[in-house]
Short mmCIF file of C-alpha atoms (C1' of nucleotides) in Angstrom, two decimals:
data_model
loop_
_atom_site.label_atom_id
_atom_site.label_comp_id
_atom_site.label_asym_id
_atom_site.label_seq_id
_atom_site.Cartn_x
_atom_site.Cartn_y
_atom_site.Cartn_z
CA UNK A 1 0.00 0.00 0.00
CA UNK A 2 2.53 2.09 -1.01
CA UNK A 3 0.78 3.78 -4.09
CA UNK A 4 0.16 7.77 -4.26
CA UNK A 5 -1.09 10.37 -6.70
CA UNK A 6 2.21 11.69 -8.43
CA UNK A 7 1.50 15.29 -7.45
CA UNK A 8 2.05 13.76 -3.31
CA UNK A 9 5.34 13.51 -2.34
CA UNK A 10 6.58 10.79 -0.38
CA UNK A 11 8.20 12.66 1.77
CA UNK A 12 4.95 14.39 3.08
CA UNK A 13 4.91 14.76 6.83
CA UNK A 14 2.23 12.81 8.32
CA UNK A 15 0.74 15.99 9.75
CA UNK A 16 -0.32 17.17 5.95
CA UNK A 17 -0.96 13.30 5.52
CA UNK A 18 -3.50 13.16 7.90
CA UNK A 19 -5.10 16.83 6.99
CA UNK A 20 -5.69 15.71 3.74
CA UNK A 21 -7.33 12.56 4.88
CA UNK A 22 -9.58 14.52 7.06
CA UNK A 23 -10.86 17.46 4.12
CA UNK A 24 -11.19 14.07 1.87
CA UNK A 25 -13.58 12.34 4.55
CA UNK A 26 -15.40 15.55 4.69
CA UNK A 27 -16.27 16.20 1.63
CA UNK A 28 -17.28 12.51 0.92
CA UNK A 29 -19.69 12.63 3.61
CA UNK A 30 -20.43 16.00 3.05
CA UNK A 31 -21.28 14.58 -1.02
CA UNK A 32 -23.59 12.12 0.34
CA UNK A 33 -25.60 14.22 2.98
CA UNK A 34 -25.96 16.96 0.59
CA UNK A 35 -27.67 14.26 -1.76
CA UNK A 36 -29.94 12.74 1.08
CA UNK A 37 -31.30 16.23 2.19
CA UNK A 38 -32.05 16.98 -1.61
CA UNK A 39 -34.09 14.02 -1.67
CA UNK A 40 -35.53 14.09 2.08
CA UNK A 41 -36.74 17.49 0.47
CA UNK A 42 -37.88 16.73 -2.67
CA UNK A 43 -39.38 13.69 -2.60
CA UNK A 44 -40.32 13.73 1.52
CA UNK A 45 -41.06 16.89 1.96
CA UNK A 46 -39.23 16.10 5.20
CA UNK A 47 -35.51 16.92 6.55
CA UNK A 48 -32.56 14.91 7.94
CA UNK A 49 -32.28 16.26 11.16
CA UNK A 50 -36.35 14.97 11.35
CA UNK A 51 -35.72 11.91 9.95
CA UNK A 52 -33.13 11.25 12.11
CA UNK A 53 -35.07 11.89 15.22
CA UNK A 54 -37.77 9.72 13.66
CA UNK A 55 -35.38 7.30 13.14
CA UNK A 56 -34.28 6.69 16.83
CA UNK A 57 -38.01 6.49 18.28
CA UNK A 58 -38.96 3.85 15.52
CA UNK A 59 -35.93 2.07 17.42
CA UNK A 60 -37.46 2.26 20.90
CA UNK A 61 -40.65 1.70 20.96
CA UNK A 62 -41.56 2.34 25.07
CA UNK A 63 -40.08 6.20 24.08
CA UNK A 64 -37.01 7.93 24.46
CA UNK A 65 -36.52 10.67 27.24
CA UNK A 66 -35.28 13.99 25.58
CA UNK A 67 -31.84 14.12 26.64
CA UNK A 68 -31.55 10.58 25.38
CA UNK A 69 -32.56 11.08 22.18
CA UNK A 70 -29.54 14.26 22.29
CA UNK A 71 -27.40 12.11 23.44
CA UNK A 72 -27.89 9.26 20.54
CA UNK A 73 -28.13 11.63 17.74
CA UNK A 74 -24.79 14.17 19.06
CA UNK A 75 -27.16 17.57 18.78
CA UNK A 76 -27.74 19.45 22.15
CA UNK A 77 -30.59 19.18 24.20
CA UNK A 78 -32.43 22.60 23.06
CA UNK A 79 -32.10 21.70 19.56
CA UNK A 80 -34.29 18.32 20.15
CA UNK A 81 -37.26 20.74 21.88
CA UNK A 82 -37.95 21.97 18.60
CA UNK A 83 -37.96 19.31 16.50
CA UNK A 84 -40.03 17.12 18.89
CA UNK A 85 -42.43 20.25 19.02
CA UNK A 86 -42.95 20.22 15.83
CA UNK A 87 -43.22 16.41 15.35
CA UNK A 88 -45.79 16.77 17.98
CA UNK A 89 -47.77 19.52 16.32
CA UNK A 90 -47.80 17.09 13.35
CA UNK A 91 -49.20 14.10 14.84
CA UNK A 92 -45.65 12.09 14.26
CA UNK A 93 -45.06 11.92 18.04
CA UNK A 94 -46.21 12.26 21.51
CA UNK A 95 -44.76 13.01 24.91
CA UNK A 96 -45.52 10.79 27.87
CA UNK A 97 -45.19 12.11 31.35
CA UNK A 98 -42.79 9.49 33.29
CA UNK A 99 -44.62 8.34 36.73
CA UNK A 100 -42.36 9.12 39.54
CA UNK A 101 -40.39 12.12 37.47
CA UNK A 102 -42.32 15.11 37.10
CA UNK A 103 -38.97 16.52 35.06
CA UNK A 104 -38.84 14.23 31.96
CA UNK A 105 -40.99 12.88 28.88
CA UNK A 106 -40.98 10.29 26.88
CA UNK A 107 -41.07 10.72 23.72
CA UNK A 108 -42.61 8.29 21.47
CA UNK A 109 -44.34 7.60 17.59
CA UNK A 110 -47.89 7.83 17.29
CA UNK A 111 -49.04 5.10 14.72
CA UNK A 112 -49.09 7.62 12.49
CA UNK A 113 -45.53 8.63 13.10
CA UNK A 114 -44.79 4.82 12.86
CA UNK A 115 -46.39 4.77 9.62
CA UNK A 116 -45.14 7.54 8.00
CA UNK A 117 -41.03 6.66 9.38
CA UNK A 118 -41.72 2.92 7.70
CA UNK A 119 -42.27 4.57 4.27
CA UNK A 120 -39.28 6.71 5.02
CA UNK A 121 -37.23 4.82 6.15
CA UNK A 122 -37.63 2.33 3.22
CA UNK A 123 -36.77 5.36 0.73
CA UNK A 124 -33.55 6.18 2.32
CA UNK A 125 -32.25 2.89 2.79
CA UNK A 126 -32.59 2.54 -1.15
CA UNK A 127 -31.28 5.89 -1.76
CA UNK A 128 -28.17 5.27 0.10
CA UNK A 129 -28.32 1.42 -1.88
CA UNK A 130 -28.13 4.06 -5.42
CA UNK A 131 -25.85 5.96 -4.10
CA UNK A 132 -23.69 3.76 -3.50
CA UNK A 133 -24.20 1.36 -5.43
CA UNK A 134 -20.58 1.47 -6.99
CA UNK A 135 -19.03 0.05 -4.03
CA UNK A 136 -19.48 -3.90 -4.37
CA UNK A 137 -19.52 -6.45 -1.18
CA UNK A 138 -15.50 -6.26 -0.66
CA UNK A 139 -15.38 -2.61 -1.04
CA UNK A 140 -18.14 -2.24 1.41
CA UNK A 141 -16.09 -4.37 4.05
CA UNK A 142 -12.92 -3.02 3.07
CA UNK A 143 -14.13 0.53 4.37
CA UNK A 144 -16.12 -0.19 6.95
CA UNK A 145 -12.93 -2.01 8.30
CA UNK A 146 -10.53 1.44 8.00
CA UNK A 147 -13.51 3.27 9.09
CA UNK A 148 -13.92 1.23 12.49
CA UNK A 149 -10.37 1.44 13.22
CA UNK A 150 -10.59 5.37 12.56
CA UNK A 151 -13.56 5.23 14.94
CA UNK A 152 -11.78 3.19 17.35
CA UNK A 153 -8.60 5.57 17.62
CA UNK A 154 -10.91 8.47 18.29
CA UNK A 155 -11.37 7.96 21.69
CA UNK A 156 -14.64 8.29 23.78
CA UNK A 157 -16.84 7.48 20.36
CA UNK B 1 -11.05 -8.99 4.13
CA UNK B 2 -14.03 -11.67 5.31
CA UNK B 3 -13.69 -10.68 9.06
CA UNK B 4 -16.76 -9.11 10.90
CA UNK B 5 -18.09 -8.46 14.03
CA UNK B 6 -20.08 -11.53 15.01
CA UNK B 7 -23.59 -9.88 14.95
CA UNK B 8 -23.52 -9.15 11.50
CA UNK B 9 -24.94 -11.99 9.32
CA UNK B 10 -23.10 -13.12 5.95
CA UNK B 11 -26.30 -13.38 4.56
CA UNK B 12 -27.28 -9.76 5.32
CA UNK B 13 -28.34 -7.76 1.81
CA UNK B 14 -25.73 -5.25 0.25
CA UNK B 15 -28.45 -2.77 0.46
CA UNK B 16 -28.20 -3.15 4.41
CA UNK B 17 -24.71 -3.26 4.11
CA UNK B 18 -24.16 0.04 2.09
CA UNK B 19 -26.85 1.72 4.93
CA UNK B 20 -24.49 0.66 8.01
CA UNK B 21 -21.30 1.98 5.92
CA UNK B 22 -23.00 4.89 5.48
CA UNK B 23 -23.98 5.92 9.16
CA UNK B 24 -20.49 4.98 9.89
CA UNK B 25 -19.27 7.49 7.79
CA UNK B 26 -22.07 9.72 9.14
CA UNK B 27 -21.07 9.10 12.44
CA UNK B 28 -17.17 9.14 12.47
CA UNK B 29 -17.08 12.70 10.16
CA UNK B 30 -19.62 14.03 12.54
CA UNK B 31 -17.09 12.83 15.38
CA UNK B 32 -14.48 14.59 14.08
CA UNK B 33 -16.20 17.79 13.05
CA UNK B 34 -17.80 18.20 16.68
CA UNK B 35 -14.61 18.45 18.09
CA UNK B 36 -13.04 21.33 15.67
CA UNK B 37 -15.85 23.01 16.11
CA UNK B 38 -15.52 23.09 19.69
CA UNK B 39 -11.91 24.06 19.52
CA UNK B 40 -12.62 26.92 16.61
CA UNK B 41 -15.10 28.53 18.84
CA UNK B 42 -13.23 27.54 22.35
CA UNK B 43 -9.64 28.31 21.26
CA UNK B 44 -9.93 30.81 17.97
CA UNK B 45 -13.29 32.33 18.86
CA UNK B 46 -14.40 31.68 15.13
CA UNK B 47 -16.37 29.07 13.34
CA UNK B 48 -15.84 25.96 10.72
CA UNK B 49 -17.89 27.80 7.89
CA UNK B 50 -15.32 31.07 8.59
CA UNK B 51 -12.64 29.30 8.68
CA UNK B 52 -13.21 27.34 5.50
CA UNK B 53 -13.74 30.57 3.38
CA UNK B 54 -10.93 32.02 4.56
CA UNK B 55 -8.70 28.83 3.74
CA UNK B 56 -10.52 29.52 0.19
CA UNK B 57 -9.39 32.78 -0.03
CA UNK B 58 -5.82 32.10 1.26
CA UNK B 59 -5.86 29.90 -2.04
CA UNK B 60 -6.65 32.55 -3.98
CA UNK B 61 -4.31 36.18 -3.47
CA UNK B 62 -5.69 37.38 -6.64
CA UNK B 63 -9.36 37.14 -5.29
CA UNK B 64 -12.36 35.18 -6.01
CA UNK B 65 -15.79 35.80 -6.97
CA UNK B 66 -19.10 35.25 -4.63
CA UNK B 67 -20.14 32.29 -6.98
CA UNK B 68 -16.79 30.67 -7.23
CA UNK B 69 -16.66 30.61 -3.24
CA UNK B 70 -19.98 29.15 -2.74
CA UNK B 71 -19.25 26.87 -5.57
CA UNK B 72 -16.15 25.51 -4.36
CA UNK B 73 -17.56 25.11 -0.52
CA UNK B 74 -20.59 23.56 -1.46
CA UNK B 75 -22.87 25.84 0.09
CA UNK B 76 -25.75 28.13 -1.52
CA UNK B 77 -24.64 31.99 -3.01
CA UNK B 78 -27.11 33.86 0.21
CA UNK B 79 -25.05 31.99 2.89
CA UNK B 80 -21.76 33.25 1.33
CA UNK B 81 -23.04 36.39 0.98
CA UNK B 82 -23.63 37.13 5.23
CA UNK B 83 -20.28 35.25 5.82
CA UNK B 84 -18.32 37.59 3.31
CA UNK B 85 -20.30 41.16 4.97
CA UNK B 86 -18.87 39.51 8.33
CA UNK B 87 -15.31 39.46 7.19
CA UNK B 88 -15.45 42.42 5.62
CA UNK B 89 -16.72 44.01 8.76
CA UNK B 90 -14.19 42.81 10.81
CA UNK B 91 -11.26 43.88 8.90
CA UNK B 92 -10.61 40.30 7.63
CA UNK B 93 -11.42 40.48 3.77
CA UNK B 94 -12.74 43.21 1.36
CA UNK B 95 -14.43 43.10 -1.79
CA UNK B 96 -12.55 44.63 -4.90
CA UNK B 97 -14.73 45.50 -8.01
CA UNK B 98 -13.95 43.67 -11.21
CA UNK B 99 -13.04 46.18 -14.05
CA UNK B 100 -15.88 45.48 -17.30
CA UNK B 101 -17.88 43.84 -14.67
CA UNK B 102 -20.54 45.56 -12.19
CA UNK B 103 -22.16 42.85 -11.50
CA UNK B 104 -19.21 41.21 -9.84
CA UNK B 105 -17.02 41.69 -7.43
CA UNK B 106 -13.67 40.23 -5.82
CA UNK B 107 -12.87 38.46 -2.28
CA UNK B 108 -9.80 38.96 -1.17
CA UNK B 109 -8.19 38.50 1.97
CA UNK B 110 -6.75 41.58 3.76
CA UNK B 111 -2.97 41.47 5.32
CA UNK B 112 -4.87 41.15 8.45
CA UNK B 113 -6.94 39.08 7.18
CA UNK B 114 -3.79 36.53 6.00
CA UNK B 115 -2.28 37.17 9.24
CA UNK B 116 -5.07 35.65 11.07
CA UNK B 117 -5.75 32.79 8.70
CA UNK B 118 -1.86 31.60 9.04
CA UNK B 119 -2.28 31.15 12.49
CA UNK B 120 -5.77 29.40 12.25
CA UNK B 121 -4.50 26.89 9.69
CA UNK B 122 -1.64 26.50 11.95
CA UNK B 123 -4.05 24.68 14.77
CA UNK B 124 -6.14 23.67 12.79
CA UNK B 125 -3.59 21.21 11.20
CA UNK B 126 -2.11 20.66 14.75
CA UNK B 127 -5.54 19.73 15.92
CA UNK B 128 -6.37 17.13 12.96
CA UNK B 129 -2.61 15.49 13.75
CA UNK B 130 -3.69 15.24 17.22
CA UNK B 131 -7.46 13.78 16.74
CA UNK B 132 -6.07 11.24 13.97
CA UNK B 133 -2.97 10.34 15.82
CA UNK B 134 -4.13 7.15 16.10
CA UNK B 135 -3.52 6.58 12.48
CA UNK B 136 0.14 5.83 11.43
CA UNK B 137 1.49 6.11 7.81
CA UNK B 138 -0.29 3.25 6.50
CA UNK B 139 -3.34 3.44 7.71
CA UNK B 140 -3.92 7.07 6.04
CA UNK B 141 -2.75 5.68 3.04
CA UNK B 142 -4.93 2.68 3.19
CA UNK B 143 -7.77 4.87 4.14
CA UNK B 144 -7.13 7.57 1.90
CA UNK B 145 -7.56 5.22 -1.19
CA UNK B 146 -10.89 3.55 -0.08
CA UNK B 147 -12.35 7.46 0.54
CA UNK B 148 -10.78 7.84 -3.62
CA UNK B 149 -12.51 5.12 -4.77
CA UNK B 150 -15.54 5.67 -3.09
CA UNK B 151 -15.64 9.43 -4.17
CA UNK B 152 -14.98 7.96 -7.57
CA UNK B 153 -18.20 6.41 -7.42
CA UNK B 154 -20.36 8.83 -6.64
CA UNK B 155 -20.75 10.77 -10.09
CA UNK B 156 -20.03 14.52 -10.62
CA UNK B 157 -17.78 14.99 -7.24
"C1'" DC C 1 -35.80 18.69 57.55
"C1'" DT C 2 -33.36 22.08 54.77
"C1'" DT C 3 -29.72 23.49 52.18
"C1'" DT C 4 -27.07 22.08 48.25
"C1'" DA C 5 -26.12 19.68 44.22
"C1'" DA C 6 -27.53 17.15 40.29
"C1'" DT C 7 -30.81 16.15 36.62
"C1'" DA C 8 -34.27 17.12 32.76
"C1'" DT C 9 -35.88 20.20 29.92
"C1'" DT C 10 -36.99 24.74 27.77
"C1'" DT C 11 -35.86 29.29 26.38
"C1'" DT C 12 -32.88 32.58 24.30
"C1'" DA C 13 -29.48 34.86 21.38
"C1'" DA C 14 -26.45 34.39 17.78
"C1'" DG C 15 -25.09 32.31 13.76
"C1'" DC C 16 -25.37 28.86 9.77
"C1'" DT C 17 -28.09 26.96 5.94
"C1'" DT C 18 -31.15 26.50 2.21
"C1'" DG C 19 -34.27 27.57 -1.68
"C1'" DA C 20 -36.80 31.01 -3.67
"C1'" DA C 21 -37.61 35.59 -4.93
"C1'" DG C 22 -35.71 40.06 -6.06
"C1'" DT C 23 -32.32 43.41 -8.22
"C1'" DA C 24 -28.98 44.67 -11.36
"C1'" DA C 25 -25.94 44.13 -15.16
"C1'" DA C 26 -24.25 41.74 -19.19
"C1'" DA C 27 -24.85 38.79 -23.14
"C1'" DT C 28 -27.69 37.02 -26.70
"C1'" DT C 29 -31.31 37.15 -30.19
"C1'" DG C 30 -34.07 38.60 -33.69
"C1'" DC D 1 -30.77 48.26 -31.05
"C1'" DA D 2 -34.78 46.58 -28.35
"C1'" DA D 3 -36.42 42.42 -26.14
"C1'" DT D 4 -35.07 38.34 -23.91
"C1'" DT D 5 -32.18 35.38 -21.41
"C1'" DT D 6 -28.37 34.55 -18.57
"C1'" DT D 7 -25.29 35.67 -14.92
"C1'" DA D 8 -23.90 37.63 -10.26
"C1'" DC D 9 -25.27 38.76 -6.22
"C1'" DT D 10 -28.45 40.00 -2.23
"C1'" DT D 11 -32.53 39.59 0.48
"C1'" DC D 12 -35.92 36.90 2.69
"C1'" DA D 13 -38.44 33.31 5.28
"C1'" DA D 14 -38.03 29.11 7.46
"C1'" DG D 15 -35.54 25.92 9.82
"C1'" DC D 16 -31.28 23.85 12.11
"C1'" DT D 17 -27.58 24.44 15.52
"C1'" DT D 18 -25.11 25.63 19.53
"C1'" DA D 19 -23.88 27.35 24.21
"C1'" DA D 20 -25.58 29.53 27.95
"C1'" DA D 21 -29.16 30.99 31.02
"C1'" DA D 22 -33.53 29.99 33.17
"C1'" DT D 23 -37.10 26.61 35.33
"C1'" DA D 24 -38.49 22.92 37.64
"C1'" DT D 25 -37.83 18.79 39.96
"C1'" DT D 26 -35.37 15.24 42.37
"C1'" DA D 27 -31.50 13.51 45.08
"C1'" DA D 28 -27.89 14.03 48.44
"C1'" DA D 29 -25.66 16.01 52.54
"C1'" DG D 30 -25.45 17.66 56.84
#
DNA sequence: CTTTAATATTTTAAGCTTGAAGTAAAATTG
DNA sequence: CAATTTTACTTCAAGCTTAAAATATTAAAG
């Protein structure tokens, strides 16, 4: 694995190595999400940040306290207020009051919600499946290899 | 490259394969992007979307237009627009009309403005060396050319 | 008990982001 | 050369995002 684009010197430090790695992983990703929230748009009439709140009730059904659902999905605490609001407004989810703790809800998909996340969630998965579809079952497993070892260094993850 | 962790099924569908690698992705760039963002604001009192037009302009002495900014960031023309007055304010870039052209005009970045960036880009490199330490030599290369030949696959990058 | 600390959430202010609509200037067309 | 289209940029409305401050409640300490 010694192979390099000829404009890259081998004698690169590893600092400049490893900065070029990062703006590469960033605009990869960045490639990608800019295509999903085109689509979440167009075709969904929905966003990613949404979805993605969507997507971790659908995973627990008994209802995720707010601070939870922060927690899972990185974004701070205020943030998930206002999407859950408006979920709620919409019918998508609920709030439960928690007997015993006046302080917390739990949040949680109406039928509707559950519904509505099923057909969503059914769309993305084959939008990422076109997407990247030029990546066969080796390359898959090849990346997902570096990329859990790149998880694995960054510590606390 | 068969190896995988043991809840994962052989048998499991590319398409579900492709969605995992993908919220990896999602997961470790978001990992890494939390944590510069912390340190822009914390250490350089600034943000990523500053700092990333400035590196643009650093690129560029002779200047570059609105559009070209936007286009190269991957961001809409309006959002470029409020960053740009921002700089401009503060001292940090300034617009320079292009001769046989009203409609345009020129970013450049001021001698402060350079000033200010060198020393960014300074941490900022020293901070990506630090969160990928973890990865020697090899393993950016290794990575490096999985992120090429996935970016190769997604059309028009 | 009652003061103090920790927990759960909401509110707020500031800034980023987009897509669409608006303004102005330049280029093209007939 | 007048009408139309394209290009460059700004403004706007709506929504996402964060960190910090404010509320409310529960738990812990003395």
């Amino acid at each position: 694995m010694t192979s390099r684009p000829a404009d890259i010197p081998s004698t690169e430090p590893i600092s400049k190595s490893r900065l070029r790695l990062w703006l590469k992983l960033l605009k990869t990703s960045g490639s990608i999400e800019e295509e999903l929230r085109r689509r979440m748009r167009a075709e969904l009439g929905t966003t990613l940040p949404r979805f993605d709140v969507m997507s971790a009730l659908a995973r627990a059904p008994e209802g995720l306290k707010m601070s939870e659902i922060s927690r899972r999905l990185r974004v701070s605490n205020g943030n998930i207020t206002g999407i859950v609001d408006k979920l709620t407004e919409e019918g998508i989810a609920l709030r439960v009051a928690v007997p015993g703790d006046r302080r917390a809800n739990l949040v949680r998909l109406t039928p509707k919600g559950q519904k509505i996340f099923a057909e969503h969630a059914g769309r993305h998965e084959a939008w990422i499946d076109e997407i990247l579809a030029g990546l066969n079952a080796d390359d898959v497993a090849g990346m997902m290899l570096r990329l859990e070892h790149l998880s694995d260094t960054l510590e606390g993850d």
